[in-house]
Short mmCIF file of C-alpha atoms (C1' of nucleotides) in Angstrom, two decimals:
data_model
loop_
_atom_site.label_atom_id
_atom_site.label_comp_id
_atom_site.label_asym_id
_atom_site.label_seq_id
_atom_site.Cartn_x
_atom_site.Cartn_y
_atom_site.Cartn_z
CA UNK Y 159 -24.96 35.96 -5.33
CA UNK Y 160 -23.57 38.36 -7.70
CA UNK Y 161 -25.09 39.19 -11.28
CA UNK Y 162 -21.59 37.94 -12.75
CA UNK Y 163 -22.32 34.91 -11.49
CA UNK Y 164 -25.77 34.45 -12.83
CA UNK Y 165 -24.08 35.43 -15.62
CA UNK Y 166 -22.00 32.26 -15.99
CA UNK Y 167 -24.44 29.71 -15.11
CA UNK Y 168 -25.14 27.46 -17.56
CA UNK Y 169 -28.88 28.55 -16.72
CA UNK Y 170 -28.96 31.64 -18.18
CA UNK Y 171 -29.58 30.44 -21.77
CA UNK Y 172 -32.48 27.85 -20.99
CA UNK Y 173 -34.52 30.94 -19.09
CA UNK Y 174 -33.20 33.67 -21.35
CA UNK Y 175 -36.95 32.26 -23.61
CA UNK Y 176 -39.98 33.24 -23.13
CA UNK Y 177 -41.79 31.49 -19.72
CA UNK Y 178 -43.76 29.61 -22.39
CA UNK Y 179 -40.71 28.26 -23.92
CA UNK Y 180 -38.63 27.90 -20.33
CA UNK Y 181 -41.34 25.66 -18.96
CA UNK Y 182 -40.95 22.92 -21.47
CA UNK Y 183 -37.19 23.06 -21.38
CA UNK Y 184 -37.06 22.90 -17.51
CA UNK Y 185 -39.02 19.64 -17.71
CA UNK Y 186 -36.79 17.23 -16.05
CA UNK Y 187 -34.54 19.38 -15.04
CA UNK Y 188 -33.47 18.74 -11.32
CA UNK Y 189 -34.24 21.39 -9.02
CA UNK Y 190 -31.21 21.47 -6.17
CA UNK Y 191 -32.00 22.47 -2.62
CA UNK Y 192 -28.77 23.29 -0.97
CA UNK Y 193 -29.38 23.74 3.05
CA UNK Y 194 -26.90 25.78 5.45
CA UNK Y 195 -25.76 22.35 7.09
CA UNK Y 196 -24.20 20.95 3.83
CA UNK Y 197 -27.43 19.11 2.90
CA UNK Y 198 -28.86 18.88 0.12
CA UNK Y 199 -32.05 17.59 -2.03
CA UNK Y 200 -32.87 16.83 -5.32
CA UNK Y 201 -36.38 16.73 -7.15
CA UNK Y 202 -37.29 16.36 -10.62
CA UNK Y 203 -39.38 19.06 -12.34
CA UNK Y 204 -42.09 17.05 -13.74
CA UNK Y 205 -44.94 19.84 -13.79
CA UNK Y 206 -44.63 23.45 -14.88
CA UNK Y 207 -46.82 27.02 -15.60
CA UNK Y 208 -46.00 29.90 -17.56
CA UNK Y 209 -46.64 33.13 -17.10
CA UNK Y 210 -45.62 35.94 -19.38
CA UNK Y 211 -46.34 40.10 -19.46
CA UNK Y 212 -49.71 40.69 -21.08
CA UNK Y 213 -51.24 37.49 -19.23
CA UNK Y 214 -54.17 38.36 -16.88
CA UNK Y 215 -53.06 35.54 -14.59
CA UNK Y 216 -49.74 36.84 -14.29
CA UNK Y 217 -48.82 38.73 -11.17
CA UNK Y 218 -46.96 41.09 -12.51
CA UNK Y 219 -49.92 41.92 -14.97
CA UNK Y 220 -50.77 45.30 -13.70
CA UNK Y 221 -47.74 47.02 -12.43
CA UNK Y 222 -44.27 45.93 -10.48
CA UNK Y 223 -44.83 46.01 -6.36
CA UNK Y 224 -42.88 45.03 -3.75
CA UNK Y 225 -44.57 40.88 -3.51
CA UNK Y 226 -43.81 40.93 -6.96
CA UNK Y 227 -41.02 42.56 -7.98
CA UNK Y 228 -38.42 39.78 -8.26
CA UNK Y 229 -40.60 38.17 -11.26
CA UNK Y 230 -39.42 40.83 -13.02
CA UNK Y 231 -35.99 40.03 -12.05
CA UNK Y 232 -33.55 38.52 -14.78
CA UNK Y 233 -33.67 34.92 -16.02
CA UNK Y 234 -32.73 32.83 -13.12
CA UNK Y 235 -34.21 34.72 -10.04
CA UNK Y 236 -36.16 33.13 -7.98
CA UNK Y 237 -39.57 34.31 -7.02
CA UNK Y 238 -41.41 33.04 -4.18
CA UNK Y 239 -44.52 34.32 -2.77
CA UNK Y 240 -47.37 33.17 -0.28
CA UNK Y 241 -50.93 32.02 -1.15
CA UNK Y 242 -53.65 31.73 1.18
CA UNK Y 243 -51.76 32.82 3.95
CA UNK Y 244 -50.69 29.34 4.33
CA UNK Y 245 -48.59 27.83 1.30
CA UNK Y 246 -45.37 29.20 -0.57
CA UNK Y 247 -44.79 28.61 -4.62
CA UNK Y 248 -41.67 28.92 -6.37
CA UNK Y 249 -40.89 30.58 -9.44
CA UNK Y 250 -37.81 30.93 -12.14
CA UNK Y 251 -38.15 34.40 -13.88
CA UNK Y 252 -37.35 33.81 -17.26
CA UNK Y 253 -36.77 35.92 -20.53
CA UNK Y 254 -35.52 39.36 -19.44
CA UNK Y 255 -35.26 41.80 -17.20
CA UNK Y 256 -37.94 44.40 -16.34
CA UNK Y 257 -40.71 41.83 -18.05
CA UNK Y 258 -42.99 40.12 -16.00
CA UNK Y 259 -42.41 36.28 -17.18
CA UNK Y 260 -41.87 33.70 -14.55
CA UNK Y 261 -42.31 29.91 -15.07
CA UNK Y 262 -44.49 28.26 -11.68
CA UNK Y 263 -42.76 24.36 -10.58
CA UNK Y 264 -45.93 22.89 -9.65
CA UNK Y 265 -44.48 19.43 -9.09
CA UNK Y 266 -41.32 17.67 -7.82
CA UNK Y 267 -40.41 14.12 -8.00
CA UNK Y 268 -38.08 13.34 -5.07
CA UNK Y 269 -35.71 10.11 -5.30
CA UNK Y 270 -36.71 8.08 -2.76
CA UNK Y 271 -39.64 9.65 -1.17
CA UNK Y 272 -43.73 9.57 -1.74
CA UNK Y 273 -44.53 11.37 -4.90
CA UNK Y 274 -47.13 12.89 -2.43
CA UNK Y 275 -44.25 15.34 -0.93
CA UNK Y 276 -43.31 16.59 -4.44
CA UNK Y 277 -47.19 17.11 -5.79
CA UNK Y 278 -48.28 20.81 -5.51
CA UNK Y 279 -46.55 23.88 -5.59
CA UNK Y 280 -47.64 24.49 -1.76
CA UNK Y 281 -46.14 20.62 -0.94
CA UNK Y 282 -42.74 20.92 -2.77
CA UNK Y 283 -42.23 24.47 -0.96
CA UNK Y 284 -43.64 22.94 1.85
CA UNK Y 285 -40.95 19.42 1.98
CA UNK Y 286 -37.81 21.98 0.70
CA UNK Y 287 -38.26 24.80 3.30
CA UNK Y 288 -38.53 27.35 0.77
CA UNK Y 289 -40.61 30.66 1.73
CA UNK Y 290 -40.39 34.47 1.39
CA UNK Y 291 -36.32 34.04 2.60
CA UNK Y 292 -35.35 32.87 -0.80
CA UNK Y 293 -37.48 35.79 -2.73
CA UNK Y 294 -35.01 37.35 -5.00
CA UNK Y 295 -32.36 35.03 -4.57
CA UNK Y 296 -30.50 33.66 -7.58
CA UNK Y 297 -29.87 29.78 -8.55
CA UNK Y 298 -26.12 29.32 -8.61
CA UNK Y 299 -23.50 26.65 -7.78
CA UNK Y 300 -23.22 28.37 -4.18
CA UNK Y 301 -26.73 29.20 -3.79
CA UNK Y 302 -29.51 27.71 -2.00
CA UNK Y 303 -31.30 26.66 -5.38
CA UNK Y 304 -29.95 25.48 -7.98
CA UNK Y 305 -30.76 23.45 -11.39
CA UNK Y 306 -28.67 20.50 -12.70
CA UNK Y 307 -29.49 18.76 -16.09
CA UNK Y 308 -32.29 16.04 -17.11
CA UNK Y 309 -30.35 12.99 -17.30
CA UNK Y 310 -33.42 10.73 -18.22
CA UNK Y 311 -35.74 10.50 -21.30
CA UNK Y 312 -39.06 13.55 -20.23
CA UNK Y 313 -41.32 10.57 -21.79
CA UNK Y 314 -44.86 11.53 -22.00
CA UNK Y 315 -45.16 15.47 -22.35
CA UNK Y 316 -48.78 16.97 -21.71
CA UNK Y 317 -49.82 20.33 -22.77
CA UNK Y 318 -53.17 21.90 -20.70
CA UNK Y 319 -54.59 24.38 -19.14
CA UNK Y 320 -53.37 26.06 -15.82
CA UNK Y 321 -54.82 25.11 -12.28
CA UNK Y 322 -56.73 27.36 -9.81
CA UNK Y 323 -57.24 30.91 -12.26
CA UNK Y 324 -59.80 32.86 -12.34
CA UNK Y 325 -58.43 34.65 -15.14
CA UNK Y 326 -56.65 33.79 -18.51
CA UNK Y 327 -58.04 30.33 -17.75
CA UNK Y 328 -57.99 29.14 -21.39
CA UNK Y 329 -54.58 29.61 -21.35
CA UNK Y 330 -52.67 26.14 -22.30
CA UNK Y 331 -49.52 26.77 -20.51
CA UNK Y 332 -49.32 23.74 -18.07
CA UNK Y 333 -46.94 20.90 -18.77
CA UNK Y 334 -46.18 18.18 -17.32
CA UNK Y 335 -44.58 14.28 -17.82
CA UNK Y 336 -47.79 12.46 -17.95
CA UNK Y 337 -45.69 9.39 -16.12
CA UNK Y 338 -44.64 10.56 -13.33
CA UNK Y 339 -46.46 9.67 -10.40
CA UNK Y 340 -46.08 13.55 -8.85
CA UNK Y 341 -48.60 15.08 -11.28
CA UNK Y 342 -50.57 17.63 -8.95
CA UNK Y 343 -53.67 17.64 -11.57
CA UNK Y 344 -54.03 15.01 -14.52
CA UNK Y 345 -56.07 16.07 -17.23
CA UNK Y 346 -57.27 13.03 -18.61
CA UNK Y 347 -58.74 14.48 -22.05
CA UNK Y 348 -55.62 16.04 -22.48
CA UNK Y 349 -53.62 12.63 -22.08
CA UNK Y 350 -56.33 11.11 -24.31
CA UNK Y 351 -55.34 13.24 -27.11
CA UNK Y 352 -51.48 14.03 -26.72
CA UNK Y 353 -50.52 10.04 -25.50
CA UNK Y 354 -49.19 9.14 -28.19
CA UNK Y 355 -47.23 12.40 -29.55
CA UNK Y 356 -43.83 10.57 -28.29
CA UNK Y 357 -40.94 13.27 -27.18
"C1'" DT T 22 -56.82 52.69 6.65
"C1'" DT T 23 -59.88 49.25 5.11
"C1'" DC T 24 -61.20 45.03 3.03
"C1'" DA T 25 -61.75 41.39 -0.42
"C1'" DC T 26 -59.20 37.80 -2.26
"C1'" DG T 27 -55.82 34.28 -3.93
"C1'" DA T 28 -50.93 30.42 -9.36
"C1'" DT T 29 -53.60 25.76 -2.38
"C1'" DT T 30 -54.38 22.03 0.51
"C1'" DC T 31 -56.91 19.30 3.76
"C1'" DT T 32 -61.15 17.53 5.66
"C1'" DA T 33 -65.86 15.97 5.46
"C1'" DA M 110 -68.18 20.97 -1.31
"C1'" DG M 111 -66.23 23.97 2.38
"C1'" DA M 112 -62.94 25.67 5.48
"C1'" DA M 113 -58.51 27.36 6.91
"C1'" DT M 114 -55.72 31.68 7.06
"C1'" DC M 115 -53.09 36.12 6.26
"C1'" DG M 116 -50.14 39.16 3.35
"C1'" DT M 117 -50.93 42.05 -0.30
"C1'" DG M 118 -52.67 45.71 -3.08
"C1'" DA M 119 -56.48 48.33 -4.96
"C1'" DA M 120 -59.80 51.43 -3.49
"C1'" DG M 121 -61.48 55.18 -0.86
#
DNA sequence: TTCACGATTCTA
DNA sequence: AGAATCGTGAAG
């Protein structure tokens, strides 16, 4: 995948934001898994993290290196990297280039299959077969990821803290669609107070 | 070269 | 609550 083609996807503008901004627009967005044998799967983005340059949580906080040097990539790379030596999570670097901003899908809902498979950034990686391979690779038409509109109303959106930190915990920059059944984490005092802000 | 640890998940 | 499990990067 060429730069020029980045370049024309439709994409470009909703991760050209900062990650902060990106996450909320990616909210039911579909994220496309396209598979060498022609298949292909769909899953809704229904949960989402931010993480932007200057964040302690953010990988790329002290320096570029070589796990995470595509999150400084340009809007629309992916990142991928492993955690725990057992689980993958995927990544959209957003904003710019040479800025450490990438926006974590932490949940998937999948058409058609338990909202189990989708819940977890370790899970979704886990039921789409995406690992270190895809690290640096760009969503495109012709790529192996991809993103296709929301075409259904986000309902519910929650604002809250991110999951498993140990720093810049205070953070609130988790979202997620407090209806779909693929949340990873509710936070119920969170859905307390925002259930009724309609979107 | 060494070594502590992590944007998680599963089991008890 | 505790374990599993290993690549990465900061330190020495």
């Amino acid at each position: 995948m060429t730069t020029a083609a980045l370049l024309g996807s439709p994409w470009h503008p909703l991760l050209s934001q900062p990650a902060t901004e990106a996450a909320i627009a990616l909210l039911g967005c579909w994220l496309v898994r396209r598979f060498a044998d022609g298949r292909v799967i769909r899953g809704r983005i229904v949960e989402t993290e931010a993480y932007e340059a200057g964040d302690p949580a953010c990988h790329g906080y002290r320096r570029q290196t070589a796990r995470n040097r595509s999150m400084f990539g340009p809007p629309g790379q992916v990142y991928v990297y492993q955690i725990y030596g057992r689980y993958h999570c995927i990544n959209l670097a957003t904003e710019a280039a040479d800025l450490a901003s990438a926006v974590l899908i932490r949940a998937l809902e999948f058409p058609d299959t338990e909202a189990i498979a989708g819940a977890g950034p370790g899970r979704l990686c886990r039921f789409l077969a995406i690992d270190r391979q895809l690290d640096g690779s760009w969503l495109g038409p012709t790529s192996p990821l991809d993103l296709e509109a929301a075409d259904y109303p986000l309902g519910t959106l929650i604002q809250t803290t991110r999951i498993g930190l140990t720093r810049g915990v205070d953070l609130p920059w988790r979202w997620y669609l407090a209806e779909s059944p693929a949340v990873s984490r509710r936070d119920r005092r969170a859905e307390a107070e925002q259930m009724g802000v309609s979107v």
